[in-house]
PDB file of C-alpha atoms in Angstrom:
ATOM      1  CA  ASN E   1       0.000   0.000   0.000  1.00 50.00           C
ATOM      2  CA  ARG E   2       2.806   2.246   0.741  1.00 51.00           C
ATOM      3  CA  LYS E   3       4.412   1.831  -2.685  1.00 52.00           C
ATOM      4  CA  CYS E   4       1.263   2.863  -4.389  1.00 50.00           C
ATOM      5  CA  CYS E   5       1.196   6.229  -2.689  1.00 50.00           C
ATOM      6  CA  GLU E   6       4.893   6.852  -3.249  1.00 54.00           C
ATOM      7  CA  SER E   7       4.722   6.230  -6.940  1.00 62.00           C
ATOM      8  CA  ASN E   8       2.034   8.838  -7.484  1.00 75.00           C
ATOM      9  CA  VAL E   9       3.827  11.603  -5.565  1.00 79.00           C
ATOM     10  CA  GLU E  10       7.336  10.967  -6.869  1.00 84.00           C
ATOM     11  CA  PRO E  11       6.710  12.171 -10.440  1.00 83.00           C
ATOM     12  CA  LEU E  12       5.083  15.302  -9.075  1.00 85.00           C
ATOM     13  CA  PHE E  13       8.120  16.055  -6.919  1.00 88.00           C
ATOM     14  CA  GLU E  14      10.515  15.296  -9.742  1.00 89.00           C
ATOM     15  CA  GLY E  15       8.613  17.678 -12.037  1.00 90.00           C
ATOM     16  CA  TYR E  16       8.616  20.292  -9.329  1.00 92.00           C
ATOM     17  CA  ILE E  17      12.345  19.772  -8.685  1.00 94.00           C
ATOM     18  CA  GLU E  18      13.061  20.044 -12.432  1.00 95.00           C
ATOM     19  CA  THR E  19      11.092  23.275 -12.598  1.00 95.00           C
ATOM     20  CA  LEU E  20      13.054  24.602  -9.635  1.00 94.00           C
ATOM     21  CA  ARG E  21      16.355  23.586 -11.324  1.00 95.00           C
ATOM     22  CA  ARG E  22      15.416  25.451 -14.490  1.00 95.00           C
ATOM     23  CA  GLU E  23      14.440  28.486 -12.440  1.00 94.00           C
ATOM     24  CA  ALA E  24      17.756  28.223 -10.543  1.00 93.00           C
ATOM     25  CA  GLU E  25      19.641  28.099 -13.881  1.00 92.00           C
ATOM     26  CA  CYS E  26      17.710  31.143 -15.101  1.00 91.00           C
ATOM     27  CA  VAL E  27      18.407  32.929 -11.836  1.00 91.00           C
ATOM     28  CA  GLU E  28      22.087  31.980 -12.138  1.00 90.00           C
ATOM     29  CA  ALA E  29      22.216  33.280 -15.722  1.00 88.00           C
ATOM     30  CA  ASP E  30      20.387  36.431 -14.656  1.00 90.00           C
ATOM     31  CA  SER E  31      22.792  36.757 -11.743  1.00 90.00           C
ATOM     32  CA  GLY E  32      25.780  36.880 -14.116  1.00 87.00           C
ATOM     33  CA  ARG E  33      24.036  39.355 -16.396  1.00 90.00           C
ATOM     34  CA  LEU E  34      22.952  41.486 -13.447  1.00 92.00           C
ATOM     35  CA  ALA E  35      26.470  41.377 -11.987  1.00 92.00           C
ATOM     36  CA  ALA E  36      27.832  42.608 -15.346  1.00 93.00           C
ATOM     37  CA  GLU E  37      25.189  45.344 -15.456  1.00 94.00           C
ATOM     38  CA  LEU E  38      26.006  46.302 -11.869  1.00 95.00           C
ATOM     39  CA  ASN E  39      29.716  46.443 -12.697  1.00 96.00           C
ATOM     40  CA  HIS E  40      29.000  48.589 -15.761  1.00 97.00           C
ATOM     41  CA  ALA E  41      26.713  50.863 -13.732  1.00 97.00           C
ATOM     42  CA  GLN E  42      29.396  51.239 -11.044  1.00 97.00           C
ATOM     43  CA  GLU E  43      32.046  52.064 -13.661  1.00 97.00           C
ATOM     44  CA  THR E  44      29.700  54.598 -15.238  1.00 97.00           C
ATOM     45  CA  MET E  45      28.961  56.053 -11.812  1.00 97.00           C
ATOM     46  CA  GLU E  46      32.697  56.327 -11.049  1.00 97.00           C
ATOM     47  CA  GLY E  47      33.208  58.129 -14.364  1.00 97.00           C
ATOM     48  CA  TYR E  48      30.394  60.548 -13.559  1.00 97.00           C
ATOM     49  CA  LYS E  49      31.740  61.003 -10.040  1.00 97.00           C
ATOM     50  CA  LYS E  50      35.198  61.829 -11.407  1.00 98.00           C
ATOM     51  CA  ARG E  51      33.746  64.269 -13.948  1.00 97.00           C
ATOM     52  CA  TYR E  52      31.597  65.834 -11.215  1.00 98.00           C
ATOM     53  CA  GLU E  53      34.633  66.324  -8.968  1.00 97.00           C
ATOM     54  CA  GLU E  54      36.555  67.857 -11.885  1.00 97.00           C
ATOM     55  CA  GLU E  55      33.650  70.195 -12.608  1.00 97.00           C
ATOM     56  CA  VAL E  56      33.423  71.171  -8.928  1.00 97.00           C
ATOM     57  CA  SER E  57      37.148  71.911  -8.960  1.00 97.00           C
ATOM     58  CA  LEU E  58      36.828  73.930 -12.179  1.00 97.00           C
ATOM     59  CA  ARG E  59      33.875  75.820 -10.735  1.00 97.00           C
ATOM     60  CA  ALA E  60      35.811  76.637  -7.551  1.00 97.00           C
ATOM     61  CA  THR E  61      38.743  77.839  -9.659  1.00 97.00           C
ATOM     62  CA  ALA E  62      36.434  79.932 -11.838  1.00 98.00           C
ATOM     63  CA  GLU E  63      34.725  81.411  -8.771  1.00 97.00           C
ATOM     64  CA  ASN E  64      38.106  82.305  -7.258  1.00 97.00           C
ATOM     65  CA  GLU E  65      39.185  83.926 -10.525  1.00 97.00           C
ATOM     66  CA  PHE E  66      35.867  85.784 -10.654  1.00 97.00           C
ATOM     67  CA  VAL E  67      36.356  87.094  -7.116  1.00 97.00           C
ATOM     68  CA  ALA E  68      39.897  88.219  -7.955  1.00 97.00           C
ATOM     69  CA  LEU E  69      38.739  89.876 -11.189  1.00 97.00           C
ATOM     70  CA  LYS E  70      35.826  91.538  -9.405  1.00 97.00           C
ATOM     71  CA  LYS E  71      38.239  92.905  -6.815  1.00 97.00           C
ATOM     72  CA  ASP E  72      40.487  94.220  -9.612  1.00 97.00           C
ATOM     73  CA  VAL E  73      37.491  95.756 -11.394  1.00 97.00           C
ATOM     74  CA  ASP E  74      36.315  97.392  -8.166  1.00 97.00           C
ATOM     75  CA  CYS E  75      39.792  98.843  -7.576  1.00 97.00           C
ATOM     76  CA  ALA E  76      39.974 100.037 -11.185  1.00 97.00           C
ATOM     77  CA  TYR E  77      36.514 101.611 -10.903  1.00 97.00           C
ATOM     78  CA  LEU E  78      37.485 103.430  -7.700  1.00 97.00           C
ATOM     79  CA  ARG E  79      40.725 104.591  -9.337  1.00 97.00           C
ATOM     80  CA  LYS E  80      38.761 105.769 -12.387  1.00 97.00           C
ATOM     81  CA  SER E  81      36.347 107.668 -10.143  1.00 97.00           C
ATOM     82  CA  ASP E  82      39.258 109.298  -8.314  1.00 97.00           C
ATOM     83  CA  LEU E  83      40.879 110.253 -11.618  1.00 98.00           C
ATOM     84  CA  GLU E  84      37.619 111.678 -12.969  1.00 97.00           C
ATOM     85  CA  ALA E  85      37.194 113.756  -9.803  1.00 97.00           C
ATOM     86  CA  ASN E  86      40.802 114.918 -10.147  1.00 98.00           C
ATOM     87  CA  VAL E  87      40.232 115.827 -13.811  1.00 98.00           C
ATOM     88  CA  GLU E  88      37.130 117.806 -12.844  1.00 97.00           C
ATOM     89  CA  ALA E  89      39.016 119.682 -10.110  1.00 98.00           C
ATOM     90  CA  LEU E  90      41.927 120.427 -12.451  1.00 98.00           C
ATOM     91  CA  THR E  91      39.552 121.588 -15.190  1.00 98.00           C
ATOM     92  CA  GLN E  92      37.878 123.966 -12.759  1.00 98.00           C
ATOM     93  CA  GLU E  93      41.280 125.244 -11.604  1.00 98.00           C
ATOM     94  CA  ILE E  94      42.375 125.772 -15.231  1.00 98.00           C
ATOM     95  CA  ASP E  95      39.169 127.695 -15.975  1.00 98.00           C
ATOM     96  CA  PHE E  96      39.655 129.839 -12.867  1.00 98.00           C
ATOM     97  CA  LEU E  97      43.300 130.591 -13.686  1.00 98.00           C
ATOM     98  CA  ARG E  98      42.431 131.347 -17.322  1.00 98.00           C
ATOM     99  CA  ARG E  99      39.791 133.883 -16.239  1.00 98.00           C
ATOM    100  CA  LEU E 100      42.218 135.337 -13.666  1.00 97.00           C
ATOM    101  CA  TYR E 101      45.031 135.737 -16.209  1.00 97.00           C
ATOM    102  CA  GLU E 102      42.670 137.182 -18.804  1.00 97.00           C
ATOM    103  CA  GLU E 103      41.517 139.751 -16.246  1.00 96.00           C
ATOM    104  CA  GLU E 104      45.128 140.580 -15.295  1.00 96.00           C
ATOM    105  CA  ILE E 105      46.058 140.995 -18.973  1.00 95.00           C
ATOM    106  CA  ARG E 106      43.022 143.230 -19.505  1.00 93.00           C
ATOM    107  CA  ILE E 107      44.057 145.373 -16.514  1.00 92.00           C
ATOM    108  CA  LEU E 108      47.674 145.557 -17.758  1.00 90.00           C
ATOM    109  CA  HIS E 109      46.532 146.584 -21.259  1.00 90.00           C
ATOM    110  CA  ALA E 110      44.334 149.265 -19.753  1.00 86.00           C
ATOM    111  CA  HIS E 111      47.224 150.501 -17.594  1.00 82.00           C
ATOM    112  CA  ILE E 112      49.682 150.467 -20.492  1.00 83.00           C
ATOM    113  CA  SER E 113      47.359 152.345 -22.816  1.00 78.00           C
ATOM    114  CA  ASP E 114      46.923 155.068 -20.180  1.00 68.00           C
ATOM    115  CA  THR E 115      50.683 155.491 -19.629  1.00 66.00           C
ATOM    116  CA  SER E 116      52.574 158.103 -21.565  1.00 67.00           C
ATOM    117  CA  VAL E 117      56.269 157.656 -22.121  1.00 62.00           C
ATOM    118  CA  ILE E 118      58.722 160.511 -21.870  1.00 70.00           C
ATOM    119  CA  VAL E 119      62.032 159.803 -23.531  1.00 63.00           C
ATOM    120  CA  LYS E 120      65.035 161.962 -22.770  1.00 66.00           C
ATOM    121  CA  MET E 121      67.518 162.101 -25.570  1.00 65.00           C
ATOM    122  CA  ASP E 122      71.016 163.488 -25.568  1.00 61.00           C
ATOM    123  CA  ASN E 123      71.451 165.365 -28.788  1.00 61.00           C
ATOM    124  CA  SER E 124      74.916 166.576 -28.115  1.00 60.00           C
ATOM    125  CA  ARG E 125      76.633 167.391 -31.351  1.00 62.00           C
ATOM    126  CA  ASP E 126      79.988 168.056 -29.856  1.00 66.00           C
ATOM    127  CA  LEU E 127      82.103 165.165 -30.938  1.00 69.00           C
ATOM    128  CA  ASN E 128      85.727 165.256 -29.958  1.00 74.00           C
ATOM    129  CA  MET E 129      87.343 163.666 -32.966  1.00 76.00           C
ATOM    130  CA  ASP E 130      90.836 163.865 -31.493  1.00 80.00           C
ATOM    131  CA  CYS E 131      89.860 161.531 -28.624  1.00 80.00           C
ATOM    132  CA  ILE E 132      88.147 159.104 -30.952  1.00 80.00           C
ATOM    133  CA  VAL E 133      91.174 158.922 -33.274  1.00 83.00           C
ATOM    134  CA  ALA E 134      93.508 158.481 -30.293  1.00 86.00           C
ATOM    135  CA  GLU E 135      91.381 155.605 -28.990  1.00 85.00           C
ATOM    136  CA  ILE E 136      91.439 153.886 -32.348  1.00 85.00           C
ATOM    137  CA  LYS E 137      95.225 154.175 -32.638  1.00 86.00           C
ATOM    138  CA  ALA E 138      95.801 152.816 -29.205  1.00 77.00           C
TER     139      ALA E 138
END
């Protein structure tokens, strides 16, 4: 009686075991494929990570250069403003001095035109020719 029951169940178990073996083989094949995909994904991720770190470094360098350039531009702008203020002050001084000198020249011309000149001339006609000849001979 016992053999009768065993013979009916055994083929069922063997079929089930065979199905499980095929599934295990598929899982094993998938495991290799998934391991390769994982490896590829990790390599890709490492590449992206390296590129990201390079970009972060480049960005930091660019930001530092920007800060330095901004500082230089700010200094140049302040210097330009100082120079423009200096130019304005010098221009005003030049205009003032020009008006001052023009006024002084106008006053001098007015003073000169009002001045009369008296010239004293010696019209002595007495020439001592003997002294002149003696000086030439000597």
